């Protein structure tokens, strides 16, 4: 289960935005996005490219940590 630390989230709308991006990514399921700590965890199929997932999170204004 990948876990991506994310900075810049400050409210439920922020976690909802990240959740929507992850839900739109084929091969990702069982998504959990939390403010404290700021992170997203999910199940990912082998074909999921985590760098592309992080890029999608950046495009909506948040900072996924490597």
Coordinates of C-alpha atoms in Angstrom, one line a residue:
X1 CA 0.0 0.0 0.0
X2 CA 1.7 3.2 -1.1
X3 CA 1.7 6.2 1.2
X4 CA 2.4 9.6 -0.2
X5 CA 3.0 12.5 2.2
X6 CA 1.3 15.7 1.0
X7 CA 1.9 19.2 2.2
X8 CA -0.4 22.1 1.6
X9 CA -3.7 20.5 2.6
X10 CA -5.6 22.5 5.2
X11 CA -9.3 21.5 5.1
X12 CA -11.8 18.8 4.1
X13 CA -12.1 20.4 0.6
X14 CA -8.4 19.8 0.1
X15 CA -8.6 16.1 1.1
X16 CA -11.6 15.8 -1.2
X17 CA -9.7 17.2 -4.1
X18 CA -6.9 14.7 -3.6
X19 CA -9.4 11.9 -3.2
X20 CA -11.1 12.8 -6.5
X21 CA -7.7 12.8 -8.4
X22 CA -6.9 9.4 -7.0
X23 CA -10.4 8.0 -7.8
X24 CA -9.9 9.1 -11.4
X25 CA -6.6 7.2 -11.7
X26 CA -7.1 3.6 -13.1
X27 CA -5.7 0.9 -10.9
X28 CA -6.1 2.8 -7.6
X29 CA -8.5 1.7 -4.9
X30 CA -9.1 1.8 -1.1
X31 CA -8.2 5.4 -0.9
X32 CA -7.6 7.2 2.4
X33 CA -6.6 10.9 2.5
X34 CA -6.0 12.5 5.9
X35 CA -5.1 16.0 7.1
X36 CA -3.2 14.9 10.2
X37 CA -0.8 13.6 9.1
X38 CA -1.1 15.1 5.6
X39 CA -1.0 11.9 3.5
X40 CA -2.7 9.7 1.0
X41 CA -2.7 5.9 1.2
X42 CA -4.2 3.5 -1.3
X43 CA -3.9 0.2 -3.0
X44 CA -2.3 0.4 -6.4
X45 CA -2.2 -2.1 -9.2
X46 CA 1.3 -2.9 -10.6
X47 CA 0.8 -0.7 -13.6
X48 CA 0.2 2.4 -11.6
X49 CA 3.1 4.9 -12.0
X50 CA 3.5 6.7 -8.6
X51 CA 5.4 9.6 -10.3
X52 CA 2.4 10.3 -12.5
X53 CA 0.1 10.2 -9.4
X54 CA 2.4 12.7 -7.7
X55 CA 2.3 14.9 -10.8
X56 CA -1.5 14.9 -10.8
X57 CA -1.5 15.9 -7.1
X58 CA 0.9 18.8 -7.9
X59 CA -1.4 20.0 -10.8
X60 CA -4.2 20.6 -8.2
X61 CA -1.9 22.7 -6.0
X62 CA -0.5 20.4 -3.4
X63 CA 3.1 19.2 -2.7
X64 CA 3.6 15.4 -2.6
X65 CA 6.8 14.5 -0.9
X66 CA 9.3 12.0 -2.3

